[in-house]
CSV table of C-alpha atoms in Angstrom, one decimal:
chain,number,residue,atom,x,y,z
V,223,MET,CA,14.8,36.7,24.0
V,224,CYS,CA,14.0,38.4,27.2
V,225,ASP,CA,13.4,36.4,30.4
V,226,GLN,CA,10.3,36.2,31.8
V,227,THR,CA,9.1,36.8,35.6
V,228,PHE,CA,7.3,33.5,37.0
V,229,MET,CA,6.5,31.8,40.1
V,230,ALA,CA,9.3,29.7,41.0
V,231,ALA,CA,8.5,26.6,43.4
V,232,THR,CA,11.8,25.7,43.8
V,233,PHE,CA,15.4,27.0,43.7
V,234,GLY,CA,18.3,24.7,42.6
V,235,PRO,CA,20.8,23.3,40.1
V,236,CYS,CA,19.2,23.7,36.7
V,237,GLU,CA,18.9,20.1,35.4
V,238,SER,CA,20.3,21.4,31.9
V,239,CYS,CA,23.1,24.0,32.6
V,240,GLY,CA,23.9,23.2,36.0
V,241,LYS,CA,23.7,26.8,37.5
V,242,PRO,CA,21.8,27.1,40.6
V,243,SER,CA,18.7,29.4,39.9
V,244,PRO,CA,14.9,29.5,40.4
V,245,LEU,CA,13.6,26.8,38.6
V,246,MET,CA,10.3,26.4,36.4
V,247,ASN,CA,8.7,22.9,37.0
V,248,ILE,CA,7.4,21.8,33.8
V,249,TYR,CA,5.9,18.3,32.4
V,250,ILE,CA,6.8,17.1,28.7
V,251,LYS,CA,5.1,13.7,28.2
V,252,ASN,CA,4.7,13.3,31.9
V,253,GLU,CA,8.2,13.8,32.9
V,254,ALA,CA,8.7,16.4,35.3
V,255,ILE,CA,11.9,19.0,33.8
V,256,ASN,CA,13.4,21.4,36.1
V,257,TYR,CA,15.3,23.7,34.1
V,258,CYS,CA,15.9,27.6,34.6
V,259,SER,CA,14.2,29.8,32.6
V,260,PHE,CA,16.9,30.4,30.1
V,261,CYS,CA,17.4,26.7,29.4
V,262,VAL,CA,13.4,26.4,28.7
V,263,GLU,CA,13.6,29.0,26.2
V,264,LEU,CA,16.3,27.1,24.5
V,265,MET,CA,14.4,24.0,24.3
V,266,ALA,CA,11.7,25.9,23.1
V,267,CYS,CA,13.5,27.2,20.3
V,268,GLN,CA,15.3,23.8,19.4
V,269,GLY,CA,15.3,23.1,15.7
V,270,LEU,CA,14.4,26.8,14.8
V,271,GLN,CA,16.4,28.5,12.4
V,272,SER,CA,17.0,32.1,13.3
V,273,GLY,CA,13.8,34.1,12.2
V,274,GLU,CA,11.8,30.9,12.2
V,275,SER,CA,8.3,31.0,14.3
V,276,VAL,CA,5.0,29.0,13.9
V,277,ALA,CA,3.8,32.0,11.4
V,278,SER,CA,6.6,32.0,9.4
V,279,LEU,CA,6.5,28.0,9.3
V,280,LYS,CA,3.1,28.3,8.3
V,281,ARG,CA,3.8,30.8,5.5
V,282,GLU,CA,6.3,28.1,4.1
V,283,CYS,CA,4.1,25.3,4.3
V,284,GLU,CA,1.2,27.0,2.2
V,285,SER,CA,3.9,28.0,-0.2
V,286,LEU,CA,5.6,24.8,-0.7
V,287,LYS,CA,2.2,23.3,-1.3
V,288,LYS,CA,1.2,25.6,-4.0
V,289,LYS,CA,4.5,25.1,-5.4
V,290,LEU,CA,4.0,21.4,-5.5
V,291,GLU,CA,1.0,21.7,-7.3
V,292,GLU,CA,1.9,23.9,-9.8
V,293,GLU,CA,5.2,21.9,-10.3
V,294,ARG,CA,3.3,19.0,-10.6
V,295,GLY,CA,0.9,20.7,-13.0
V,296,LYS,CA,3.4,21.8,-15.5
V,297,LEU,CA,4.3,18.2,-16.2
V,298,ASN,CA,0.9,17.3,-17.1
V,299,ASP,CA,1.2,18.0,-20.8
V,300,VAL,CA,-0.9,15.0,-21.7
V,301,GLU,CA,-3.5,12.2,-20.3
V,302,LEU,CA,-2.4,8.8,-20.5
V,303,HIS,CA,-5.4,7.5,-22.5
V,304,GLN,CA,-4.8,10.2,-25.0
V,305,VAL,CA,-1.3,8.7,-25.5
V,306,ALA,CA,-2.9,5.1,-25.6
V,307,ASP,CA,-5.4,5.9,-28.3
V,308,LYS,CA,-2.7,4.6,-30.9
V,309,ILE,CA,-2.9,1.2,-29.8
V,310,GLU,CA,-5.2,-1.3,-30.5
V,311,VAL,CA,-8.4,-1.8,-28.6
V,312,LEU,CA,-8.4,-5.2,-26.2
V,313,GLY,CA,-10.2,-7.8,-27.5
V,314,ALA,CA,-12.7,-9.9,-25.4
V,315,LEU,CA,-11.1,-11.7,-22.3
V,316,ALA,CA,-12.1,-15.6,-22.0
V,317,ILE,CA,-11.5,-15.6,-18.4
V,318,LYS,CA,-13.6,-17.8,-16.3
V,319,THR,CA,-13.9,-19.2,-13.2
V,320,ARG,CA,-11.9,-22.6,-13.6
V,321,ARG,CA,-11.6,-23.6,-9.5
V,322,VAL,CA,-13.7,-22.7,-6.7
V,323,LEU,CA,-12.1,-23.6,-3.3
V,324,LYS,CA,-14.4,-24.3,-0.5
V,325,GLY,CA,-13.3,-25.0,3.1
V,326,HIS,CA,-13.1,-21.7,5.2
V,327,GLY,CA,-16.2,-21.0,7.9
V,328,ASN,CA,-16.4,-17.7,7.4
V,329,LYS,CA,-15.3,-14.6,5.2
V,330,VAL,CA,-12.0,-15.0,3.5
V,331,LEU,CA,-10.3,-12.1,4.0
V,332,CYS,CA,-6.9,-12.4,2.3
V,333,MET,CA,-5.0,-14.4,0.3
V,334,ASP,CA,-1.5,-14.9,-1.4
V,335,TRP,CA,0.2,-17.2,-3.9
V,336,CYS,CA,3.2,-19.1,-3.5
V,337,LYS,CA,6.1,-18.4,-5.8
V,338,ASP,CA,5.5,-22.2,-7.0
V,339,LYS,CA,2.9,-20.6,-8.8
V,340,ARG,CA,0.1,-23.4,-7.6
V,341,ARG,CA,0.2,-23.3,-3.8
V,342,LEU,CA,-1.8,-20.4,-2.1
V,343,VAL,CA,-2.3,-19.6,1.4
V,344,SER,CA,-5.6,-18.0,2.6
V,345,SER,CA,-6.8,-16.6,6.0
V,346,SER,CA,-10.3,-16.0,7.1
V,347,GLN,CA,-12.4,-14.5,9.8
V,348,ASP,CA,-13.0,-18.1,11.4
V,349,GLY,CA,-9.4,-17.8,12.5
V,350,LYS,CA,-8.1,-20.4,10.0
V,351,VAL,CA,-5.1,-19.9,7.8
V,352,ILE,CA,-5.6,-22.8,5.1
V,353,VAL,CA,-2.6,-23.6,2.5
V,354,TRP,CA,-4.3,-24.7,-0.8
V,355,ASP,CA,-2.8,-26.7,-4.1
V,356,GLY,CA,-4.4,-24.7,-6.5
V,357,PHE,CA,-4.4,-27.2,-9.2
V,358,THR,CA,-5.9,-30.1,-7.2
V,359,LEU,CA,-8.1,-28.1,-4.8
V,360,SER,CA,-6.5,-30.1,-2.2
V,361,LYS,CA,-5.7,-28.5,1.6
V,362,GLU,CA,-2.0,-29.0,2.1
V,363,ASN,CA,-2.1,-27.4,5.6
V,364,GLY,CA,-4.4,-25.5,8.0
V,365,ILE,CA,-3.8,-23.9,11.1
V,366,SER,CA,-5.7,-22.2,13.7
V,367,VAL,CA,-4.5,-18.7,14.7
V,368,PRO,CA,-6.1,-17.7,18.2
V,369,CYS,CA,-7.9,-14.6,17.0
V,370,THR,CA,-10.6,-14.1,14.4
V,371,TRP,CA,-10.3,-11.9,11.7
V,372,VAL,CA,-7.1,-12.6,10.1
V,373,MET,CA,-6.7,-9.7,7.9
V,374,ALA,CA,-3.5,-10.4,6.1
V,375,CYS,CA,-1.7,-13.3,5.1
V,376,ALA,CA,1.4,-13.9,3.3
V,377,TYR,CA,3.7,-16.5,1.7
V,378,ALA,CA,7.5,-16.8,2.2
V,379,PRO,CA,9.5,-16.6,-1.1
V,380,THR,CA,11.1,-19.9,-0.2
V,381,GLY,CA,7.3,-21.1,0.1
V,382,CYS,CA,8.5,-22.6,3.7
V,383,ALA,CA,6.8,-20.4,5.4
V,384,VAL,CA,3.7,-18.4,5.8
V,385,ALA,CA,2.9,-15.0,7.8
V,386,CYS,CA,-0.4,-13.7,9.0
V,387,GLY,CA,-1.9,-11.1,11.4
V,388,GLY,CA,-4.8,-9.4,12.3
V,389,LEU,CA,-7.2,-8.1,15.0
V,390,ASP,CA,-4.6,-9.5,17.7
V,391,ASN,CA,-2.4,-6.7,16.8
V,392,LYS,CA,0.5,-9.4,15.9
V,393,CYS,CA,1.9,-10.7,13.0
V,394,SER,CA,2.6,-14.4,13.3
V,395,LYS,CA,3.6,-15.5,17.0
V,396,ALA,CA,4.4,-12.0,17.6
V,397,VAL,CA,7.2,-11.1,15.3
V,398,ALA,CA,5.5,-7.9,14.9
V,399,MET,CA,3.9,-6.1,17.8
V,400,HIS,CA,1.5,-3.1,16.7
V,401,THR,CA,-0.8,-1.2,19.1
V,402,ASN,CA,-3.5,-1.8,16.8
V,403,TYR,CA,-4.7,-4.2,14.1
V,404,VAL,CA,-2.3,-5.5,11.3
V,405,SER,CA,-3.9,-4.8,7.8
V,406,GLY,CA,-1.2,-6.2,5.9
V,407,CYS,CA,2.1,-8.2,5.6
V,408,THR,CA,4.4,-9.1,3.0
V,409,PHE,CA,8.1,-10.8,3.5
V,410,THR,CA,10.5,-8.7,2.0
V,411,ASN,CA,13.0,-10.3,-0.6
V,412,SER,CA,14.0,-13.3,2.0
V,413,ASP,CA,12.4,-14.9,4.5
V,414,ASN,CA,13.9,-13.3,7.2
V,415,GLN,CA,12.1,-10.2,6.9
V,416,ILE,CA,8.4,-9.0,7.2
V,417,LEU,CA,7.0,-5.5,6.4
V,418,THR,CA,3.4,-4.7,8.2
V,419,SER,CA,0.8,-2.1,8.1
V,420,SER,CA,-1.3,-1.3,10.8
V,421,GLY,CA,-4.4,0.3,12.1
V,422,ASP,CA,-2.0,2.2,14.4
V,423,GLY,CA,-1.0,4.5,11.5
V,424,SER,CA,2.5,3.1,11.2
V,425,CYS,CA,4.1,0.5,8.5
V,426,ALA,CA,7.0,-1.3,10.2
V,427,LEU,CA,10.2,-4.1,9.0
V,428,TRP,CA,10.7,-6.5,11.5
V,429,ASP,CA,13.5,-9.2,11.6
V,430,VAL,CA,11.9,-12.6,11.7
V,431,GLU,CA,13.8,-14.7,14.0
V,432,SER,CA,14.5,-11.9,16.6
V,433,GLY,CA,11.4,-10.2,16.5
V,434,GLN,CA,13.1,-6.9,16.3
V,435,LEU,CA,11.8,-3.9,14.8
V,436,LEU,CA,14.3,-3.0,12.1
V,437,GLN,CA,12.6,0.4,10.8
V,438,SER,CA,9.6,2.1,11.3
V,439,PHE,CA,7.7,4.4,8.9
V,440,HIS,CA,5.3,7.3,10.3
V,441,GLY,CA,3.5,9.6,8.1
V,442,HIS,CA,0.1,8.4,7.7
V,443,THR,CA,-2.6,10.4,9.9
V,444,ALA,CA,-5.0,7.2,10.0
V,445,ASP,CA,-5.1,3.5,9.8
V,446,VAL,CA,-3.0,2.0,7.0
V,447,LEU,CA,-4.8,-0.7,5.2
V,448,SER,CA,-2.1,-1.8,2.7
V,449,LEU,CA,0.9,-2.0,1.5
V,450,ASP,CA,3.2,-3.2,-1.4
V,451,LEU,CA,6.8,-3.9,-1.8
V,452,ALA,CA,8.2,-2.6,-5.2
V,453,PRO,CA,9.3,-5.1,-7.9
V,454,SER,CA,13.0,-6.0,-6.8
V,455,GLU,CA,14.8,-4.6,-9.7
V,456,THR,CA,13.5,-1.0,-8.7
V,457,GLY,CA,15.2,-1.0,-5.2
V,458,ASN,CA,14.2,-1.1,-1.6
V,459,THR,CA,10.9,1.0,-1.6
V,460,PHE,CA,7.4,0.4,-0.9
V,461,VAL,CA,4.0,2.1,-1.0
V,462,SER,CA,1.3,2.0,1.5
V,463,GLY,CA,-2.2,3.6,1.7
V,464,GLY,CA,-4.8,4.5,4.2
V,465,CYS,CA,-7.8,5.4,5.7
V,466,ASP,CA,-6.2,9.1,5.6
V,467,LYS,CA,-6.9,8.8,1.6
V,468,LYS,CA,-3.3,9.1,0.8
V,469,ALA,CA,-0.6,6.5,-0.5
V,470,ASN,CA,2.6,7.1,0.6
V,471,VAL,CA,6.2,5.7,-1.1
V,472,TRP,CA,9.2,5.1,1.3
V,473,ASP,CA,12.5,4.4,1.4
V,474,MET,CA,12.8,1.1,3.5
V,475,ARG,CA,16.4,1.7,4.9
V,476,SER,CA,15.9,5.3,6.0
V,477,GLY,CA,12.3,5.2,6.8
V,478,GLN,CA,11.9,8.4,4.9
V,479,ASN,CA,8.6,9.2,3.3
V,480,ILE,CA,9.9,9.9,-0.5
V,481,GLN,CA,6.5,10.6,-1.9
V,482,SER,CA,2.9,10.9,-1.2
V,483,PHE,CA,0.0,11.2,-3.2
V,484,GLU,CA,-3.8,12.6,-2.0
V,485,SER,CA,-6.4,12.7,-4.9
V,486,HIS,CA,-9.0,9.8,-3.5
V,487,VAL,CA,-11.8,11.0,-1.8
V,488,SER,CA,-12.3,8.5,0.7
V,489,ASP,CA,-10.2,5.4,2.3
V,490,ILE,CA,-7.7,3.6,0.3
V,491,ASN,CA,-8.2,-0.3,0.8
V,492,CYS,CA,-5.3,-1.3,-1.3
V,493,VAL,CA,-2.4,-0.4,-3.3
V,494,LYS,CA,-0.4,-2.4,-6.0
V,495,TYR,CA,2.8,-1.6,-7.9
V,496,TYR,CA,2.8,-1.8,-11.6
V,497,PRO,CA,5.0,-4.5,-12.9
V,498,SER,CA,7.8,-2.0,-13.8
V,499,GLY,CA,8.1,-0.5,-10.4
V,500,ASP,CA,7.7,3.1,-12.2
V,501,ALA,CA,3.8,3.3,-11.0
V,502,PHE,CA,1.0,1.8,-8.7
V,503,ALA,CA,-2.7,1.4,-8.3
V,504,SER,CA,-5.0,2.1,-5.5
V,505,ALA,CA,-8.4,0.9,-4.7
V,506,SER,CA,-10.8,3.1,-2.6
V,507,ASP,CA,-14.0,3.2,-0.9
V,508,ASP,CA,-14.6,6.0,-3.4
V,509,ALA,CA,-15.8,3.0,-6.0
V,510,THR,CA,-12.4,4.4,-7.8
V,511,CYS,CA,-9.2,3.0,-8.7
V,512,ARG,CA,-6.4,5.3,-9.6
V,513,PHE,CA,-3.0,5.0,-11.2
V,514,TYR,CA,-0.4,7.1,-10.1
V,515,ASP,CA,3.1,7.2,-12.0
V,516,LEU,CA,6.1,7.9,-9.5
V,517,ARG,CA,8.3,9.7,-12.1
V,518,ALA,CA,5.9,12.2,-13.2
V,519,ASP,CA,5.1,12.4,-9.4
V,520,ARG,CA,1.1,12.3,-10.1
V,521,GLU,CA,-2.1,10.5,-10.6
V,522,VAL,CA,-2.2,9.9,-14.6
V,523,ALA,CA,-5.6,7.9,-14.7
V,524,VAL,CA,-8.7,7.0,-12.9
V,525,TYR,CA,-10.8,3.9,-13.4
V,526,GLN,CA,-14.3,4.7,-12.5
V,527,LYS,CA,-17.8,4.5,-14.3
V,528,ASP,CA,-21.1,6.0,-13.4
V,529,SER,CA,-22.5,2.3,-13.0
V,530,VAL,CA,-19.6,1.3,-10.7
V,531,ILE,CA,-21.1,2.9,-7.2
V,532,PHE,CA,-19.3,0.5,-4.5
V,533,GLY,CA,-16.0,0.5,-3.2
V,534,ALA,CA,-13.3,-1.1,-4.5
V,535,SER,CA,-11.2,-3.5,-2.0
V,536,THR,CA,-8.4,-4.8,-3.8
V,537,VAL,CA,-6.6,-4.2,-7.1
V,538,ASP,CA,-4.0,-6.1,-9.0
V,539,PHE,CA,-2.0,-6.0,-12.5
V,540,SER,CA,-1.6,-8.8,-15.1
V,541,LEU,CA,1.9,-9.6,-15.8
V,542,SER,CA,2.5,-7.0,-18.5
V,543,GLY,CA,0.6,-4.3,-16.8
V,544,ARG,CA,-2.2,-4.1,-19.4
V,545,LEU,CA,-4.7,-5.5,-17.3
V,546,LEU,CA,-5.9,-4.2,-13.8
V,547,PHE,CA,-8.3,-6.6,-11.9
V,548,ALA,CA,-10.1,-4.9,-9.0
V,549,GLY,CA,-12.5,-6.6,-6.6
V,550,TYR,CA,-15.6,-4.6,-5.4
V,551,ASN,CA,-18.2,-4.9,-2.5
V,552,ASP,CA,-20.8,-5.3,-5.5
V,553,TYR,CA,-19.3,-8.9,-5.5
V,554,THR,CA,-17.6,-8.3,-8.8
V,555,ILE,CA,-14.5,-8.1,-10.2
V,556,ASN,CA,-13.7,-5.2,-12.9
V,557,VAL,CA,-11.0,-5.9,-15.5
V,558,TRP,CA,-9.5,-2.4,-16.7
V,559,ASP,CA,-7.8,-1.7,-19.7
V,560,VAL,CA,-4.8,0.4,-17.5
V,561,LEU,CA,-3.7,2.4,-20.5
V,562,LYS,CA,-7.1,3.4,-22.3
V,563,GLY,CA,-8.8,3.7,-19.1
V,564,THR,CA,-11.8,1.6,-19.9
V,565,ARG,CA,-13.5,-1.3,-18.4
V,566,SER,CA,-12.5,-4.4,-20.7
V,567,SER,CA,-14.8,-6.8,-18.8
V,568,ILE,CA,-16.6,-8.0,-15.8
V,569,LEU,CA,-16.1,-11.1,-13.9
V,570,PHE,CA,-18.9,-12.6,-12.0
V,571,GLY,CA,-19.5,-15.6,-9.9
V,572,HIS,CA,-18.8,-14.2,-6.1
V,573,GLU,CA,-21.9,-14.4,-3.7
V,574,ASN,CA,-20.5,-11.6,-1.2
V,575,ARG,CA,-17.5,-9.0,-1.3
V,576,VAL,CA,-14.6,-9.7,-3.0
V,577,SER,CA,-11.9,-9.1,-0.2
V,578,ARG,CA,-8.5,-9.7,-2.6
V,579,VAL,CA,-7.5,-10.5,-5.9
V,580,ARG,CA,-3.8,-11.7,-6.6
V,581,VAL,CA,-2.5,-12.6,-9.9
V,582,SER,CA,-0.5,-15.6,-10.2
V,583,PRO,CA,3.2,-15.3,-9.9
V,584,ASP,CA,3.5,-16.6,-13.6
V,585,GLY,CA,0.3,-14.8,-14.7
V,586,THR,CA,-1.4,-17.6,-15.7
V,587,ALA,CA,-4.6,-17.2,-13.4
V,588,LEU,CA,-6.2,-14.8,-11.1
V,589,CYS,CA,-7.3,-15.8,-7.7
V,590,SER,CA,-10.0,-14.1,-5.6
V,591,ALA,CA,-10.9,-14.1,-2.2
V,592,SER,CA,-14.7,-13.3,-1.0
V,593,TRP,CA,-16.9,-12.8,2.1
V,594,ASP,CA,-18.9,-15.7,0.6
V,595,HIS,CA,-16.2,-18.0,2.4
V,596,THR,CA,-14.8,-19.4,-0.7
V,597,LEU,CA,-11.8,-18.7,-3.1
V,598,ARG,CA,-12.0,-18.5,-7.1
V,599,ILE,CA,-9.4,-19.1,-9.6
V,600,TRP,CA,-9.9,-17.7,-13.1
V,601,ALA,CA,-8.0,-18.4,-16.2
K,278,MET,CA,5.3,23.9,26.4
K,279,SER,CA,2.4,23.4,23.4
K,280,GLY,CA,4.0,26.3,21.5
K,281,SER,CA,7.2,24.3,21.2
K,282,SER,CA,5.4,20.9,20.2
K,283,ASN,CA,3.4,23.1,17.6
K,284,ILE,CA,6.5,24.3,16.2
K,285,VAL,CA,8.2,20.9,16.0
K,286,ALA,CA,5.4,19.7,14.3
K,287,MET,CA,5.1,22.4,12.0
K,288,LYS,CA,8.9,22.0,11.1
K,289,LYS,CA,8.4,18.4,10.4
K,290,VAL,CA,5.7,19.4,8.2
K,291,VAL,CA,7.7,21.8,6.1
K,292,LEU,CA,10.9,19.7,6.1
K,293,GLN,CA,8.9,16.9,4.2
K,294,LEU,CA,7.2,19.3,1.7
K,295,ARG,CA,10.8,20.9,1.0
K,296,LEU,CA,11.7,17.2,0.3
K,297,GLU,CA,8.8,16.6,-1.9
K,298,ALA,CA,9.2,19.7,-3.9
K,299,GLY,CA,12.5,19.0,-4.8
K,300,ILE,CA,12.1,15.7,-6.3
K,301,ASN,CA,12.9,15.2,-10.2
K,302,ARG,CA,9.9,14.8,-11.9
K,303,VAL,CA,9.5,13.9,-15.7
K,304,LYS,CA,6.6,15.0,-18.1
K,305,VAL,CA,3.5,12.8,-18.2
K,306,SER,CA,4.0,12.1,-21.8
K,307,GLN,CA,7.2,10.9,-21.1
K,308,ALA,CA,6.2,8.6,-18.4
K,309,ALA,CA,2.9,7.6,-20.1
K,310,ALA,CA,4.8,6.4,-23.2
K,311,ASP,CA,7.2,4.5,-20.9
K,312,LEU,CA,4.2,2.6,-19.1
K,313,GLN,CA,2.9,1.8,-22.7
K,314,GLN,CA,6.4,0.8,-23.8
K,315,PHE,CA,6.4,-1.8,-20.7
K,316,CYS,CA,2.8,-3.0,-21.8
K,317,LEU,CA,3.3,-3.7,-25.4
K,318,GLN,CA,6.3,-5.2,-24.8
K,319,HIS,CA,5.5,-7.5,-22.4
K,320,ALA,CA,2.0,-8.2,-23.6
K,321,GLN,CA,2.7,-11.6,-25.4
K,322,HIS,CA,4.0,-13.1,-22.3
K,323,ASP,CA,0.6,-12.4,-20.2
K,324,PRO,CA,-1.7,-15.2,-20.4
K,325,LEU,CA,-4.2,-13.6,-19.0
K,326,LEU,CA,-3.9,-10.9,-21.7
K,327,THR,CA,-3.3,-13.3,-24.8
K,328,GLY,CA,-5.6,-15.9,-23.3
K,329,MET,CA,-3.3,-19.0,-22.9
K,330,SER,CA,-4.1,-22.0,-24.8
K,331,THR,CA,-6.0,-24.7,-23.0
K,332,SER,CA,-3.0,-27.3,-23.4
K,333,ASN,CA,-0.7,-25.0,-21.8
K,334,ASN,CA,-2.8,-23.3,-19.0
K,335,PRO,CA,-2.7,-25.9,-16.1
K,336,PHE,CA,-5.7,-24.3,-14.4
K,337,ARG,CA,-7.7,-24.7,-17.5
K,338,PRO,CA,-9.4,-28.2,-18.3
K,339,GLN,CA,-7.9,-30.3,-20.9
K,340,LYS,CA,-9.5,-32.4,-23.3
K,341,VAL,CA,-8.4,-35.5,-21.6
K,342,CYS,CA,-9.5,-34.9,-17.8
K,343,SER,CA,-6.7,-35.2,-15.8
K,344,PHE,CA,-7.8,-34.0,-12.1
K,345,LEU,CA,-5.9,-36.1,-9.4
């Protein structure tokens, strides 16, 4: 590396090597750094192996992307629905509205079931979070959150606590602080940790008691709209989806982005793991839901129909994973046969967009939340 | 020093891609077979799929009305 000639405004000991020399006055992230020209060169080349440069890195980037596509393509020997051809077609489903929960004064944005299979919590644009008994329709509890657009709420595993978050960038009494809205939150396997996704493009793991940030997950290039924790048997990973059309799988302990899927053509509104933990589904503004297998590292099914043109906002699997319930902006819930890729049934009833669908923990019922101010329980 | 920040960003992307390119993958036929097997194994225990009888499903109205 040959030294460049430059206009030196100051002369003195270099802040890096200590030798007195003409200093280059540069600013990195608004901090003034006074290094001699040699140390500046060294700093710029940090992280580069010998022989690397922007051009060579770009070339490697392109070739790696091609290699990834090739590798993924090689394994695509058959389509999921072809494998499923041999199994019986689903019979007609006898699912109807069994309960309508009225009480919110504005759009219901999110809901979650309690592990006791009868209680559920819902949050709304009116700033209220209500805990309901699903059997009797009674409201057990209601709190007012000092912000509107409570976009996310989650029940703690023990059933003793509820977390919620939204446009105030916080999740529950400032346990989690993001620099933009909180779009999703979920407790991890204990009451003590919360995983949040945010409009600031990151996901984060927090300790509930201390409010401390335990791990942050960076990689999305736009708002993260949804996240889901892997079923406990399969380990410490979670999947997130966002406005950058990507779905990323993360290792919770290291913060590493393990896998990434980009096949949607518009924002991903919701992601949900398949019950076995080996796959996940996503719902998107492009009116499709897609199914990705983690071990094959690729999309294996697309759930779409020419007649379905409105964006899908939410998905959830039935207990066996055979059915995929998806809520759409055309006020309906489509029930898809996960294996065959066909639509099994449509659930009508809501009078506005369906914002969230969740199957109860024992699989006996589906709850849907809607902008029509109500929740419906289907069974 | 925008040159160095470009390099750092590119380097991150390349490292991430190297990681993703290196993972072990199975064939779709194998993965699909496993997904299918999981579905079929658990199909009996899926109330929404099989349609629980009204007496077992707490949400369905029973013959005798028992709302509290």
